[in-house]
mmCIF file of C-alpha atoms in Angstrom:
data_model
loop_
_atom_site.group_PDB
_atom_site.id
_atom_site.type_symbol
_atom_site.label_atom_id
_atom_site.label_comp_id
_atom_site.label_asym_id
_atom_site.label_seq_id
_atom_site.Cartn_x
_atom_site.Cartn_y
_atom_site.Cartn_z
ATOM 1 C CA UNK A 428 10.429 80.565 -184.563
ATOM 2 C CA UNK A 429 6.916 81.477 -183.422
ATOM 3 C CA UNK A 430 4.230 83.722 -184.830
ATOM 4 C CA UNK A 431 1.354 85.465 -183.116
ATOM 5 C CA UNK A 432 -2.109 84.268 -184.091
ATOM 6 C CA UNK A 433 -5.280 86.258 -183.406
ATOM 7 C CA UNK A 434 -8.551 84.394 -183.001
ATOM 8 C CA UNK A 435 -12.042 85.102 -181.725
ATOM 9 C CA UNK A 436 -13.329 82.626 -179.165
ATOM 10 C CA UNK A 437 -16.795 83.244 -177.764
ATOM 11 C CA UNK A 438 -16.688 86.904 -178.778
ATOM 12 C CA UNK A 439 -13.305 87.478 -177.060
ATOM 13 C CA UNK A 440 -10.205 88.329 -179.093
ATOM 14 C CA UNK A 441 -7.331 86.058 -178.069
ATOM 15 C CA UNK A 442 -3.667 86.072 -179.016
ATOM 16 C CA UNK A 443 -1.716 82.823 -179.049
ATOM 17 C CA UNK A 444 1.709 81.751 -180.212
ATOM 18 C CA UNK A 445 1.931 79.291 -183.092
ATOM 19 C CA UNK A 446 5.134 77.485 -183.898
ATOM 20 C CA UNK A 447 6.033 77.737 -187.591
ATOM 21 C CA UNK A 448 7.272 74.158 -187.404
ATOM 22 C CA UNK A 449 3.698 73.062 -186.573
ATOM 23 C CA UNK A 450 2.008 74.857 -189.455
ATOM 24 C CA UNK A 451 3.144 75.936 -192.907
ATOM 25 C CA UNK A 452 1.425 79.142 -194.023
ATOM 26 C CA UNK A 453 1.362 79.524 -197.814
ATOM 27 C CA UNK A 454 -0.788 82.651 -197.789
ATOM 28 C CA UNK A 455 -3.012 83.355 -200.786
ATOM 29 C CA UNK A 456 -1.865 81.332 -203.781
ATOM 30 C CA UNK A 457 -4.551 82.451 -206.232
ATOM 31 C CA UNK A 458 -8.109 83.737 -206.561
ATOM 32 C CA UNK A 459 -10.368 81.938 -209.048
ATOM 33 C CA UNK A 460 -13.094 84.559 -209.343
ATOM 34 C CA UNK A 461 -14.852 87.296 -207.424
ATOM 35 C CA UNK A 462 -18.476 88.353 -207.683
ATOM 36 C CA UNK A 463 -19.402 91.929 -206.820
ATOM 37 C CA UNK A 464 -22.986 93.181 -206.685
ATOM 38 C CA UNK A 465 -23.382 96.852 -207.579
ATOM 39 C CA UNK A 466 -26.216 99.373 -207.827
ATOM 40 C CA UNK A 467 -25.325 100.765 -211.251
ATOM 41 C CA UNK A 468 -23.843 98.404 -213.861
ATOM 42 C CA UNK A 469 -22.835 101.117 -216.345
ATOM 43 C CA UNK A 470 -21.087 103.231 -213.711
ATOM 44 C CA UNK A 471 -19.331 100.170 -212.285
ATOM 45 C CA UNK A 472 -18.191 99.036 -215.734
ATOM 46 C CA UNK A 473 -16.807 102.507 -216.431
ATOM 47 C CA UNK A 474 -14.711 102.249 -213.264
ATOM 48 C CA UNK A 475 -13.478 98.688 -213.863
ATOM 49 C CA UNK A 476 -12.751 99.270 -217.548
ATOM 50 C CA UNK A 477 -11.482 102.866 -217.625
ATOM 51 C CA UNK A 478 -9.777 103.140 -214.225
ATOM 52 C CA UNK A 479 -8.585 99.589 -213.547
ATOM 53 C CA UNK A 480 -8.158 98.634 -217.204
ATOM 54 C CA UNK A 481 -10.162 95.394 -217.071
ATOM 55 C CA UNK A 482 -11.734 94.095 -220.279
ATOM 56 C CA UNK A 483 -15.138 92.456 -220.733
ATOM 57 C CA UNK A 484 -14.932 88.720 -221.344
ATOM 58 C CA UNK A 485 -17.314 88.332 -224.282
ATOM 59 C CA UNK A 486 -17.052 84.524 -224.113
ATOM 60 C CA UNK A 487 -18.953 84.416 -220.822
ATOM 61 C CA UNK A 488 -22.749 83.990 -221.036
ATOM 62 C CA UNK A 489 -24.301 87.157 -219.614
ATOM 63 C CA UNK A 490 -27.765 85.654 -219.972
ATOM 64 C CA UNK A 491 -26.854 82.949 -217.433
ATOM 65 C CA UNK A 492 -26.683 85.486 -214.609
ATOM 66 C CA UNK A 493 -29.876 85.943 -212.548
ATOM 67 C CA UNK A 494 -29.417 89.726 -212.904
ATOM 68 C CA UNK A 495 -27.861 92.235 -215.322
ATOM 69 C CA UNK A 496 -24.118 91.861 -215.137
ATOM 70 C CA UNK A 497 -20.821 91.435 -216.908
ATOM 71 C CA UNK A 498 -17.834 89.101 -216.775
ATOM 72 C CA UNK A 499 -14.486 90.886 -216.726
ATOM 73 C CA UNK A 500 -10.986 89.551 -217.283
ATOM 74 C CA UNK A 501 -8.826 89.941 -214.168
ATOM 75 C CA UNK A 502 -5.299 91.162 -213.754
#
């Protein structure tokens, strides 16, 4: 079985076949953390808390960030 692989070489998009026997693709296994910079902390927190249902992680040290921010528990 082969899969198509897209790559950019020297600014040119190329398509090549890759044998699945040559490479095992596990995909994304997990995400440790994500940092998102925003313009308005309060508005962003309202979205992440009230729309997505994330909760603030009070155990994380907010004063260790070089800017105003919050640590949120993921899904």
